[in-house]
Coordinates of C-alpha atoms in Angstrom, one line a residue:
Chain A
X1273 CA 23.7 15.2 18.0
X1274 CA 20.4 17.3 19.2
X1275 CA 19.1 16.0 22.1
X1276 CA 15.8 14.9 21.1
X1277 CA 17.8 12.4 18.7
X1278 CA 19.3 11.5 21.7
X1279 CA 16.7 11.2 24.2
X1280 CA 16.2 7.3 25.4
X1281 CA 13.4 5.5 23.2
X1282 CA 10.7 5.8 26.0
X1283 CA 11.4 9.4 25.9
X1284 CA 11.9 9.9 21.9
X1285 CA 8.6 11.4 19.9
X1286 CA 5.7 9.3 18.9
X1287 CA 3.6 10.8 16.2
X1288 CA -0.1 10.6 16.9
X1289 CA -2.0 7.8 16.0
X1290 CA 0.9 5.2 16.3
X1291 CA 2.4 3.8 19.5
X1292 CA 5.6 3.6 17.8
X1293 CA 8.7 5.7 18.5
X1294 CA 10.7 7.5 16.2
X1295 CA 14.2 5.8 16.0
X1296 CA 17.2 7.5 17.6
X1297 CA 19.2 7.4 14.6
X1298 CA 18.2 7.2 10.6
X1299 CA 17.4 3.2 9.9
X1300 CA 19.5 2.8 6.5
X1301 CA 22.4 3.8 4.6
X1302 CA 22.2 7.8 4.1
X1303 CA 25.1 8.3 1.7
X1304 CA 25.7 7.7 -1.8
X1305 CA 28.9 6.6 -3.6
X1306 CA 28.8 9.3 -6.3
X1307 CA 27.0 12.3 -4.2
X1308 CA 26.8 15.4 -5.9
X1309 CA 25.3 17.2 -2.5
X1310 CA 26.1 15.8 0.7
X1311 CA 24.1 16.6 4.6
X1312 CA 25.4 15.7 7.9
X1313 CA 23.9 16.6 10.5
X1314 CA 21.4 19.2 9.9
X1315 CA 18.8 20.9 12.3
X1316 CA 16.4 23.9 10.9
X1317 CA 14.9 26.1 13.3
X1318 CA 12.4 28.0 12.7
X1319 CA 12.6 30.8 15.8
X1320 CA 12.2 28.3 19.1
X1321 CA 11.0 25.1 17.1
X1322 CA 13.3 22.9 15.5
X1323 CA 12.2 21.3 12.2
X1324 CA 14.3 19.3 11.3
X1325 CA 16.8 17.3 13.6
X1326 CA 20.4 15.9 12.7
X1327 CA 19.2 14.8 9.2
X1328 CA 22.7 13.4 7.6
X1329 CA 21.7 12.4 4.0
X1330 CA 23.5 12.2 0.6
X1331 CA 21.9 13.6 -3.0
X1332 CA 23.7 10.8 -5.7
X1333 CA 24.4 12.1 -9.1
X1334 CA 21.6 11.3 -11.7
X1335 CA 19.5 9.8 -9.1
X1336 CA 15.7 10.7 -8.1
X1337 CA 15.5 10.4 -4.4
X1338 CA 11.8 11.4 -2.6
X1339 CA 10.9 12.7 0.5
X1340 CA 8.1 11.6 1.7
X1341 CA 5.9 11.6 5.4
X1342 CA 3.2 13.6 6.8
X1343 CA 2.6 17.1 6.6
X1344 CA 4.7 19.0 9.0
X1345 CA 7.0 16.2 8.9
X1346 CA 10.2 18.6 7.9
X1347 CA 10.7 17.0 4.5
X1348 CA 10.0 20.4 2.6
X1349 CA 12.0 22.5 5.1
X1350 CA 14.9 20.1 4.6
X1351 CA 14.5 20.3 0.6
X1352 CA 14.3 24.4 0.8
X1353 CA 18.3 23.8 2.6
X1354 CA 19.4 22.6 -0.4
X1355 CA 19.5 26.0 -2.3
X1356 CA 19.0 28.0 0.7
X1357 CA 15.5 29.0 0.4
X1358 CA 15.0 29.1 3.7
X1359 CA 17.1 32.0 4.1
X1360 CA 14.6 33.6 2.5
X1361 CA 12.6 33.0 6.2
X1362 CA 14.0 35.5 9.2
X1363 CA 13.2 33.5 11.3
X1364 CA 15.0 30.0 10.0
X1365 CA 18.2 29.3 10.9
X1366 CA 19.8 26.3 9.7
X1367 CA 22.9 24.3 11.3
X1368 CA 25.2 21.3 10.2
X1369 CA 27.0 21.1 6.9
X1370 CA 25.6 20.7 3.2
X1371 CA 28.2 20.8 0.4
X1372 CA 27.8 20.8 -3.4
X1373 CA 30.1 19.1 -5.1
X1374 CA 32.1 19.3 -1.9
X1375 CA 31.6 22.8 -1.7
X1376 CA 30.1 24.2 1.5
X1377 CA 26.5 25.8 0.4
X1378 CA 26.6 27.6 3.4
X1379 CA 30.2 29.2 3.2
X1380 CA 29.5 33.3 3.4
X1381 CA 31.2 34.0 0.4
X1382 CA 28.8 31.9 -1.6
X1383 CA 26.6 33.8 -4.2
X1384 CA 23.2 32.5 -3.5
X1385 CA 21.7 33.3 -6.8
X1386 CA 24.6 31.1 -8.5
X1387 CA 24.2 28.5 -6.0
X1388 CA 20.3 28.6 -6.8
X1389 CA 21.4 28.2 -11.0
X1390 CA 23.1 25.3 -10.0
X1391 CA 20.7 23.6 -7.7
X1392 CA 17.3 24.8 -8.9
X1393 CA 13.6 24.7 -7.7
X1394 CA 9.9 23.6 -9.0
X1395 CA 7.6 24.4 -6.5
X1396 CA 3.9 23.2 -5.8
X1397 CA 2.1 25.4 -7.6
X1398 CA 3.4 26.1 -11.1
X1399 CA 4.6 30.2 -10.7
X1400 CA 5.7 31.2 -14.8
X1401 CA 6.3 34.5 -14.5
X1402 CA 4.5 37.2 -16.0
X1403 CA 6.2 37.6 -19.2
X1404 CA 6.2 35.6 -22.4
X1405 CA 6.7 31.7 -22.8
X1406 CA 9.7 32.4 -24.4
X1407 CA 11.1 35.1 -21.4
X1408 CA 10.1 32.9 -18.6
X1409 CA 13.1 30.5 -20.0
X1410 CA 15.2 33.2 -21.7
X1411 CA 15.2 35.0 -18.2
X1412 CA 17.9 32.9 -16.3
X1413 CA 20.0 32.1 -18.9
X1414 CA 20.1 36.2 -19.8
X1415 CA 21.4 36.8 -16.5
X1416 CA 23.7 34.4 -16.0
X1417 CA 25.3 35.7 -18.8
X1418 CA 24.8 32.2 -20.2
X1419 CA 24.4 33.4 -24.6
X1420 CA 26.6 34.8 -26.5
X1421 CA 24.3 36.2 -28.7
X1422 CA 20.2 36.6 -29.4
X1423 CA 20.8 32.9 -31.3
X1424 CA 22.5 31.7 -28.6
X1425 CA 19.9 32.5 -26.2
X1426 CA 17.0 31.3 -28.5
X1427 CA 19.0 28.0 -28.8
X1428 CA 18.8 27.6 -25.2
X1429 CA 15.2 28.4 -25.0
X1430 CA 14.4 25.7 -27.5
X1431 CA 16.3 23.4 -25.9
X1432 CA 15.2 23.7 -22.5
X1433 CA 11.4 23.4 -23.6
X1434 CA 12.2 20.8 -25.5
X1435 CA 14.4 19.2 -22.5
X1436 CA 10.8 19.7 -20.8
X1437 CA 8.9 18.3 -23.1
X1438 CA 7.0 21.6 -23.8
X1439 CA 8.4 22.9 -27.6
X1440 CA 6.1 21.3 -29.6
X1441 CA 3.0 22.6 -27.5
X1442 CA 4.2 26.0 -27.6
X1443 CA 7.1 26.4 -30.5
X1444 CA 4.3 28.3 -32.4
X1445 CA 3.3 31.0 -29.3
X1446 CA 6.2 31.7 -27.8
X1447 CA 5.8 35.6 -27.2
X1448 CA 2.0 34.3 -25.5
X1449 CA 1.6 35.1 -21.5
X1450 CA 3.3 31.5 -19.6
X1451 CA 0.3 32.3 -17.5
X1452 CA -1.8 31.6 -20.4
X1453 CA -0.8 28.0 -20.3
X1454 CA -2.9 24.8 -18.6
X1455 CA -1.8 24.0 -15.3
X1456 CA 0.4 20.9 -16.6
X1457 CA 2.2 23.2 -19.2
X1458 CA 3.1 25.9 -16.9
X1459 CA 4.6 23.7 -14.5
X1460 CA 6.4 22.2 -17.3
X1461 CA 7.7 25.9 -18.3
X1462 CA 9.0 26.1 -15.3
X1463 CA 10.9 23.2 -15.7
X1464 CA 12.2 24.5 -18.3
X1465 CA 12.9 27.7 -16.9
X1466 CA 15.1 25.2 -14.4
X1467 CA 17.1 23.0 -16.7
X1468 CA 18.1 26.5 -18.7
X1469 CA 20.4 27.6 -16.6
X1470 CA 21.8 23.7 -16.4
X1471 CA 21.6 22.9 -12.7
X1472 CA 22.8 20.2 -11.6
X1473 CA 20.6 19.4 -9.1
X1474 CA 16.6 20.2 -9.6
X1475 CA 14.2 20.4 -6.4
X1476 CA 10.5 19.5 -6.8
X1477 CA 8.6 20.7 -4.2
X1478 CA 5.2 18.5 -4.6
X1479 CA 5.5 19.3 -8.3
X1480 CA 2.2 17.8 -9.5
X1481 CA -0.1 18.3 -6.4
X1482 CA -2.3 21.2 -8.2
X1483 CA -2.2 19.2 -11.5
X1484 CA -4.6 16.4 -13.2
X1485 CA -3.7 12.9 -13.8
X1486 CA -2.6 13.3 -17.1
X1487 CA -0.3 16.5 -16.4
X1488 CA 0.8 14.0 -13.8
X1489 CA 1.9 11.7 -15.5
X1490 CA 3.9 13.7 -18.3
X1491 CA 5.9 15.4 -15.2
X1492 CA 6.5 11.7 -14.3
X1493 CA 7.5 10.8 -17.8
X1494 CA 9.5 13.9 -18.0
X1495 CA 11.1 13.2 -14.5
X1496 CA 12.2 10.0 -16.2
X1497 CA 14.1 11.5 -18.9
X1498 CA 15.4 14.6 -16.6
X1499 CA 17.5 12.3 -14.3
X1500 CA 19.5 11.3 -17.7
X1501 CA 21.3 14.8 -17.1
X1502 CA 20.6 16.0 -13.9
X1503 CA 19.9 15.1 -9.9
X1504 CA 16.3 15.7 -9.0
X1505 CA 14.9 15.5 -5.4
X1506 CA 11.4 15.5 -5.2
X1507 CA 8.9 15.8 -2.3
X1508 CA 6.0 14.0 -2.5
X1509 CA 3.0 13.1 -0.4
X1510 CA 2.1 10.5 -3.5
X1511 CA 3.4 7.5 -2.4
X1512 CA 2.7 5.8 -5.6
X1513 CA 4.2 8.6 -7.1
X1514 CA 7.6 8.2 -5.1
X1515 CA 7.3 4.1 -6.3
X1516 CA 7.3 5.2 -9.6
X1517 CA 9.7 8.2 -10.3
X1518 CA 12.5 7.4 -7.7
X1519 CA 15.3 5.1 -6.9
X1520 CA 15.9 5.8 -3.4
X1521 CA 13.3 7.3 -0.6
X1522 CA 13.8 9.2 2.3
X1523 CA 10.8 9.1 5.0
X1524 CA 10.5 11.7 7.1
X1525 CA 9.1 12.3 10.6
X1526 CA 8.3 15.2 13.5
X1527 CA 11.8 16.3 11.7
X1528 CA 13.6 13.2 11.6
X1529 CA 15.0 11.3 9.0
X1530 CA 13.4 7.7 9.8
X1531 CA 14.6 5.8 7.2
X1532 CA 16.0 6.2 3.4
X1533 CA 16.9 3.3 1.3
X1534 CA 15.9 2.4 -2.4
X1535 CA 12.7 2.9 -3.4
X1536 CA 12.0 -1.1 -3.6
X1537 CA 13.2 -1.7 -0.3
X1538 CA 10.7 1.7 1.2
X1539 CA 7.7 0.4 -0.8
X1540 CA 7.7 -3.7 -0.6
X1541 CA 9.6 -4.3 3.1
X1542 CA 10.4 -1.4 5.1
X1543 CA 12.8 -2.0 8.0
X1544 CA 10.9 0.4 10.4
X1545 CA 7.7 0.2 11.8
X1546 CA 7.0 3.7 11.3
X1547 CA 7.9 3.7 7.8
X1548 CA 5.7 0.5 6.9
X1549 CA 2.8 1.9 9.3
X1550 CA 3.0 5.1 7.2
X1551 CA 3.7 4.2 3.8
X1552 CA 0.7 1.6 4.3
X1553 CA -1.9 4.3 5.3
X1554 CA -2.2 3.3 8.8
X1555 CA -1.5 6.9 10.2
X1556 CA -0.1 10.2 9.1
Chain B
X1108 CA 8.7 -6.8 9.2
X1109 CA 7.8 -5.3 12.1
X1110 CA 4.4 -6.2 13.3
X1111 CA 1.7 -3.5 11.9
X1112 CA -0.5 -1.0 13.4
X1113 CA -4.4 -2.4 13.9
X1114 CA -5.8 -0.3 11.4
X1115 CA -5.8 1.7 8.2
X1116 CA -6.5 5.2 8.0
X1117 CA -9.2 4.3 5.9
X1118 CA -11.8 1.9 8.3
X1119 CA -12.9 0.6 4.6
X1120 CA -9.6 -0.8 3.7
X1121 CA -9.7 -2.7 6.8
X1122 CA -12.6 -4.2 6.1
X1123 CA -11.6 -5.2 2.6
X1124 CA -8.8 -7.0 3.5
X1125 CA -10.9 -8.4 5.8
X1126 CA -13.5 -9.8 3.8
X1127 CA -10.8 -11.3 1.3
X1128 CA -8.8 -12.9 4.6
X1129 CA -12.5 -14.3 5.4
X1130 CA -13.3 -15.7 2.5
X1131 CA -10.1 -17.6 2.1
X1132 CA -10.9 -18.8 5.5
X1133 CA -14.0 -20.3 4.7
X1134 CA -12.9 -21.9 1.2
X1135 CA -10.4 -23.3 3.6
X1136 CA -12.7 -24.7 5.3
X1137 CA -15.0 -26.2 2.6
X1138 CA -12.1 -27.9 1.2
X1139 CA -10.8 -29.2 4.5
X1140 CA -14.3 -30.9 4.9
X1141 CA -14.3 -32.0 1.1
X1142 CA -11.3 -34.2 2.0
X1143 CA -12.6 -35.5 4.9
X1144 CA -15.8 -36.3 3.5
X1145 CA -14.1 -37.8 -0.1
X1146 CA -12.2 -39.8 2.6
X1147 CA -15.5 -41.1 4.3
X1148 CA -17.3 -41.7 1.0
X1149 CA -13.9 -44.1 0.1
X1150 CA -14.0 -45.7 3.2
X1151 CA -17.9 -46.6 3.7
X1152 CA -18.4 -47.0 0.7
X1153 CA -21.0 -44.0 0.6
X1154 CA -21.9 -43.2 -3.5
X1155 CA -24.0 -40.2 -1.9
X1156 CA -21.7 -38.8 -0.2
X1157 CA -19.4 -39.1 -2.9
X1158 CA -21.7 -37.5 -5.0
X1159 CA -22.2 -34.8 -2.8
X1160 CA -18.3 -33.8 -2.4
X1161 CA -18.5 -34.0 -6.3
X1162 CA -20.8 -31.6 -6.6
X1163 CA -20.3 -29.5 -3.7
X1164 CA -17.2 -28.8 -6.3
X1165 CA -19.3 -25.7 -7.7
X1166 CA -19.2 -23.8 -4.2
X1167 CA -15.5 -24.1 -4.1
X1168 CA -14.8 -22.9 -7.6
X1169 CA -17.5 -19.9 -6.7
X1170 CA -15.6 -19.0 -3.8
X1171 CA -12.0 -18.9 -6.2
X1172 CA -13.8 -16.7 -8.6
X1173 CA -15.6 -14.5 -5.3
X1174 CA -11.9 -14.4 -3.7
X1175 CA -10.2 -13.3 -7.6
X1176 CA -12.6 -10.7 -8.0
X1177 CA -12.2 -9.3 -4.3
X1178 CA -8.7 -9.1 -4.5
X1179 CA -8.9 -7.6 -8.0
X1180 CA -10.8 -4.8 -6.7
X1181 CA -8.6 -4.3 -3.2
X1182 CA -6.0 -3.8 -5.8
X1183 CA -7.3 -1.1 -8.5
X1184 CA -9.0 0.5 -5.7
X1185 CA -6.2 0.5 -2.6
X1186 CA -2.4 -0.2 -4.5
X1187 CA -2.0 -1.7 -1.6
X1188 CA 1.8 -1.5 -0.9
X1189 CA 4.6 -3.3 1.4
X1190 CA 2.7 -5.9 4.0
X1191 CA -0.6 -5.2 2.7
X1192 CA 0.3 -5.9 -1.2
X1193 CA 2.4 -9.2 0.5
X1194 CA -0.5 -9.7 1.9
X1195 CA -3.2 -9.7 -1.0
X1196 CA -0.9 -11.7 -2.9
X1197 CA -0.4 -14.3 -0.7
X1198 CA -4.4 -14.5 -0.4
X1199 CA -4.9 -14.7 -4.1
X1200 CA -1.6 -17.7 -4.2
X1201 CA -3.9 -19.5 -1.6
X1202 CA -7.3 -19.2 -3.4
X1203 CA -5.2 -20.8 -6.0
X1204 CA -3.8 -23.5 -3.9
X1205 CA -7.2 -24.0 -2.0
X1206 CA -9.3 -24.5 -4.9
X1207 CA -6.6 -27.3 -6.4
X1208 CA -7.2 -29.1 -3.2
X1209 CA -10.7 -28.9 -3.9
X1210 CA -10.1 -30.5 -7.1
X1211 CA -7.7 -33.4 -5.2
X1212 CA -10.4 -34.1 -3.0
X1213 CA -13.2 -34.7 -6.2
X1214 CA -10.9 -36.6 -7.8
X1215 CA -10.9 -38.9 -4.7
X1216 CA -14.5 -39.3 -4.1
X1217 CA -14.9 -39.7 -7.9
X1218 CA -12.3 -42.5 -7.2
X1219 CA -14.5 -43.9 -4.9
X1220 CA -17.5 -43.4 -6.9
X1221 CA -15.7 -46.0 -9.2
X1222 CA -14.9 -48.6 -6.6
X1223 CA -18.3 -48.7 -5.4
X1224 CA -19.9 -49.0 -8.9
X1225 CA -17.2 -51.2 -9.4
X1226 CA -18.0 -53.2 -6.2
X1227 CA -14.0 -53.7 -6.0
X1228 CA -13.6 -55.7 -2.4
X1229 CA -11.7 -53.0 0.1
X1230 CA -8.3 -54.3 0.9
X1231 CA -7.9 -53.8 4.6
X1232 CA -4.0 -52.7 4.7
X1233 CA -4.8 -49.9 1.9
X1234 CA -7.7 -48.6 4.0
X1235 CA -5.3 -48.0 7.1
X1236 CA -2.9 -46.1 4.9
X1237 CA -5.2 -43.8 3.2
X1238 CA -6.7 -43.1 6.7
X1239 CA -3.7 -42.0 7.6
X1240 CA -2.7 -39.8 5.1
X1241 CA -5.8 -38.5 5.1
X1242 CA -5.8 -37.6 8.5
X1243 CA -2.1 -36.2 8.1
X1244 CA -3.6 -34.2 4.7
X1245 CA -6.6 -32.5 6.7
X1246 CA -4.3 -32.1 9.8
X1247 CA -2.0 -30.3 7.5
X1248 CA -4.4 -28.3 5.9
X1249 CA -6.0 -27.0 8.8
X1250 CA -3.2 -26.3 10.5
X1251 CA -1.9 -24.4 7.6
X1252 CA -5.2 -22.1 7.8
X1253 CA -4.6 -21.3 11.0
X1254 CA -1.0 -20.2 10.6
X1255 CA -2.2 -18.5 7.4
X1256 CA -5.1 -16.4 10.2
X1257 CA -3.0 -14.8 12.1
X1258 CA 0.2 -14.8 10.0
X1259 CA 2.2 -17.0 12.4
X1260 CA 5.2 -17.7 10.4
X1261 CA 6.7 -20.6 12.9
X1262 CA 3.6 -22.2 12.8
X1263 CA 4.0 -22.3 8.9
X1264 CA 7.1 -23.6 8.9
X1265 CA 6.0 -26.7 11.3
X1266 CA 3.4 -27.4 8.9
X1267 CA 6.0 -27.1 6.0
X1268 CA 8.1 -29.6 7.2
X1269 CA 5.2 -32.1 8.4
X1270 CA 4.6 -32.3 4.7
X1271 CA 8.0 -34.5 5.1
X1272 CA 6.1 -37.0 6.7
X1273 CA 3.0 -36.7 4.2
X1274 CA 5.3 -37.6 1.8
X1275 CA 6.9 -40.5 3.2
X1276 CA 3.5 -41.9 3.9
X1277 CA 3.1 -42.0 0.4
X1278 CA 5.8 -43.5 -0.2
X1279 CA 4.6 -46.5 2.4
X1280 CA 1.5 -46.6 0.3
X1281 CA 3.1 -46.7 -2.7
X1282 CA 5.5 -49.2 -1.4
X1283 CA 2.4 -51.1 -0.3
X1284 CA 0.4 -51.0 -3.4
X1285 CA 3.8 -53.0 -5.3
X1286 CA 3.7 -55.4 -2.6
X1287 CA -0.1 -56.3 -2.9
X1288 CA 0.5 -56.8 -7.0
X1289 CA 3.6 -58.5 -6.3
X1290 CA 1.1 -61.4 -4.5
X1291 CA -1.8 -60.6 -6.6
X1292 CA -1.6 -59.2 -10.2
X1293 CA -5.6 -59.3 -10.6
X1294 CA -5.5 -56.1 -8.0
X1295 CA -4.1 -54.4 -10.8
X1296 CA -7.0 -52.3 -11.6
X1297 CA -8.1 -51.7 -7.9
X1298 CA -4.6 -50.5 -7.5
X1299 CA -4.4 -47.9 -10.2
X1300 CA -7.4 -46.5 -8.2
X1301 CA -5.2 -46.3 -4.9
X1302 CA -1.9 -45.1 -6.4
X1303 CA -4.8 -41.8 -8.0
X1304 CA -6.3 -41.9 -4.1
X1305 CA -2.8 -41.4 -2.6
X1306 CA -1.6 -39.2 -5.2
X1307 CA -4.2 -36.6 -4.4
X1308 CA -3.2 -36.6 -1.0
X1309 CA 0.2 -36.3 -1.5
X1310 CA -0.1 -33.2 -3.4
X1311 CA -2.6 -31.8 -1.0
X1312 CA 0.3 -31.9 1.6
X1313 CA 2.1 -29.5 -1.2
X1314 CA -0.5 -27.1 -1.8
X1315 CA -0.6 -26.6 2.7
X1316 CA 3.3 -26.6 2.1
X1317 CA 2.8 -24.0 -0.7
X1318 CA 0.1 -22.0 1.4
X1319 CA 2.8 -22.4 4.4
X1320 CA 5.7 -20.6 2.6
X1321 CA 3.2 -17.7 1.6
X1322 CA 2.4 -17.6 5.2
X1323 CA 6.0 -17.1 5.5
X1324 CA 6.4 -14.2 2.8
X1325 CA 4.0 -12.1 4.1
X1326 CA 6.1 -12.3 7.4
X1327 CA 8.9 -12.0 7.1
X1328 CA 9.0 -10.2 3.1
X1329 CA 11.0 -12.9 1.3
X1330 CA 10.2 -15.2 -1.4
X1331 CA 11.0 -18.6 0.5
X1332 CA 8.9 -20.7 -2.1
X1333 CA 12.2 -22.6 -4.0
X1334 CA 14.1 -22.5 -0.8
X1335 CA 14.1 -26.6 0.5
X1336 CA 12.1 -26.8 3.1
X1337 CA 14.9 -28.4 5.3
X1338 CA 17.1 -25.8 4.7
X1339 CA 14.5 -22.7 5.6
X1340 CA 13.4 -24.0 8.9
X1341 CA 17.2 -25.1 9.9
X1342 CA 17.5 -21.0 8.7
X1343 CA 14.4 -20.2 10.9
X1344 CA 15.6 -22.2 13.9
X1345 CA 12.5 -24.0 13.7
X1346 CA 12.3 -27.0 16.0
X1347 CA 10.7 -30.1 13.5
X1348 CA 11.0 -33.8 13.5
X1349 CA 11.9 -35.8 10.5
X1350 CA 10.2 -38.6 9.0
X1351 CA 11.5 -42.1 10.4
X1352 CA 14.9 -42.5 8.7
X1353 CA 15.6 -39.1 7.8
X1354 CA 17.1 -35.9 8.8
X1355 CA 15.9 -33.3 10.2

């Protein structure tokens, strides 16, 4: 256990803007009977400052679980552990255990890039690269050495925009700049550039922060259908959006995991005063 | 639930929810008075002043349709979650509940519109009753109000369980009424009257019962409302005492 997890209540953080203490341990059951990725225990430092502190929480398979809390609030920075973004940071170093299908992600002789098929990432800001519509999803796949053949490969294109709910928008323009695409469809693409190489995890990092209402609500849709076949964690600083897309929620703060629980229990009758305080608008 | 923060990020919200708490405040207060003046009217024989409850009727369905719309627009315009969506709901339950009691109370002064027009002699021992469940009914209901201001949820429960002794007033009266037409059938008609005057009361004991268990929701995040009244202030350790010959 850090110590500031372990420091006496009168001595434990309180955010601004709230009397309130953070708890000394997670309010809530973190674990999951069927988890496909599994965390106990960890801190992310970032140099001298610790991000995150002894967050122990379990990813269950097929589920939608959100992050949410204030900015700054460590929920990215714990998302970004789960395929090891952060070691694309010098400066972060991250501690404590997170397996994948009981595999340690961690473990030195893991290939990153594999790991990173298997548990992909959406980010904020939709990033297609800058090739085709039809590249931007053939790309993974190709590498991965996932098609047998220019058929196969163009089978798994269709599929994955279709998966994303992007084919019929696009089926006609496929060799057309991604970048060419409304906000909405590029992040869409980029779903689909996700699902091809069939994670089984997907990250969303704020996926529909840049993006209208309606764009919105077709990633929400398509979040819907997504969690048929795969795991998605999602940050979020909607909390209607986390009420709507996600079974369980995970609230976040000054790097602690404050509580986690299903999403109806979060949004109608939160056990901490910090979660209700937040989630109700009255600081953060 | 833990007890909440003052205030909303947003100082506007605040004053929202503020506005809607008000106004159920004050149609509390109307239809408080419209009992208590239907109960006057009744007992002095005052057509005015039952006409005036009658038609003071329109301000308490103005404020329902005020209080609807308020909490209509909290809703589109905050998604009020947790507490505050408990919250709003119970307000918009109690505007509900509040404007039925308005409706309990004109039917009693219409009552007594009838008896005066009438000119049906009072009968002294059905005069006591109704005092006292009137009293009771307007004890309840303020009391209720109160609870529901500053969301004390043992206070509701009290008040919940007081509406024991409401009801076994009633049954006095009712008890009291067959007696009187057991002795004299020609009271028949002035009787009928009564069992509508103590009828009215009786329920307006369940709406404050009603409003009570809301209070208790928004505490403590459970719907308590088909849960026997017995049984959820035994579960709330609530001190209460029963109506003569029953259990607490």
């Amino acid at each position: 256990m850090p110590a500031e997890a372990n420091r006496a209540v009168s001595e434990r953080p309180r955010p601004e803007g709230t009397t309130e203490a953070v708890p000394g341990k997670t309010i809530g059951d973190y674990t999951h009977p069927d988890a496909v990725m599994s965390c106990r225990n960890v801190d992310v430092y970032y140099g001298d400052k610790q991000a995150v502190m002894d967050v122990s929480l379990d990813i269950g398979r097929n589920e939608v679980i959100s992050m949410i809390g204030p900015s700054g609030c460590g929920k990215s920075t714990f998302l970004r552990c789960l395929n090891r973004m952060n070691d694309t940071i010098d400066i972060a170093r991250v501690t404590g255990d997170i397996t994948l299908d009981g595999e340690n992600i961690y473990d030195k002789r893991l290939d990153v890039v594999q790991l990173r098929a298997r548990v992909g990432m959406v980010f904020q800001k939709p990033n297609p690269f800058p090739k085709s519509i039809f590249e931007n999803v053939a790309y993974g796949p190709r590498i991965h050495g996932m098609a047998r053949d220019k058929t196969d490969l163009e089978e798994i294109v269709h599929e994955s925009l279709e998966r994303a709910g992007l084919l019929k928008e696009v089926k006609d323009r496929m060799d057309q700049p991604g970048t060419g695409l409304s906000g909405g469809q590029q992040q869409r693409l980029c779903i689909a550039r996700a699902i091809a190489v069939n994670p089984e995890v997907v990250l969303m990092d704020e996926p529909c922060s840049a993006l209208d209402p309606i764009a919105t609500a077709r990633i929400e849709d398509l979040i819907d259908e997504l969690k048929q076949k795969y795991t998605i964690a999602i940050v979020t600083h909607s909390m209607q959006q986390a009420a709507r897309v996600s079974q369980r929620t995970a609230y976040f703060h000054l790097g602690i995991l404050v509580e986690v629980g299903t999403t109806d229990h979060i949004f109608t009758n939160p056990t901490h005063k910090l979660t209700e305080d937040y989630i109700t608008g009255r600081f953060g | 639930m833990t007890e909440l923060s003052e205030s909303h990020t947003v100082k506007a919200y605040d004053n929202e929810l503020d506005q809607l708490r008000l106004l159920v405040l004050k149609l509390g207060g109307l239809v408080v008075d419209q009992i208590l003046l239907a109960r006057r009217a009744l007992k002095e024989r005052d057509d005015d002043l039952a006409r005036k409850v009658i038609a003071r009727e329109t301000e308490v369905n103005q404020l329902d349709t005020d209080g609807e719309e308020l909490a209509f627009k909290l809703i589109a315009k905050r998604q009020p979650i947790a507490t505050d969506l408990r919250v709003v709901l119970a307000m918009i339950r109690t505007i509900t509940d509040l404007e039925r009691v308005g409706d309990e109370a004109k039917k009693i002064a219409k009552t007594a519109r009838k008896l005066i027009v009438d000119e049906v002699e009072p009968v002294p021992q059905f005069s006591r009753a109704i005092d006292r469940m009137a009293e009771l009914a307007a004890k309840l209901m303020r009391e209720v109000l109160e609870a529901l201001d500053v969301f004390d949820a043992d206070k509701a429960i009290r008040v919940a369980a007081e509406d024991r002794h409401l009801n076994w007033e009633y049954k006095q009266c009712l008890r009291l009424v067959h007696e009187t037409l057991a002795q004299d059938s020609s009271r028949i008609e002035h009787a009928a009257e009564i069992v509508i005057v103590i009828k009215a009361l009786e329920r307006i004991g369940d709406h404050a019962k009603n409003i009570a268990k809301y209070v208790i929701y928004v505490v403590q995040g459970r719907d308590v409302r088909h849960i026997k009244t017995k049984q959820l202030a035994k579960e709330m350790g609530a001190e209460v005492t029963p109506p003569p010959g029953k259990d607490a």
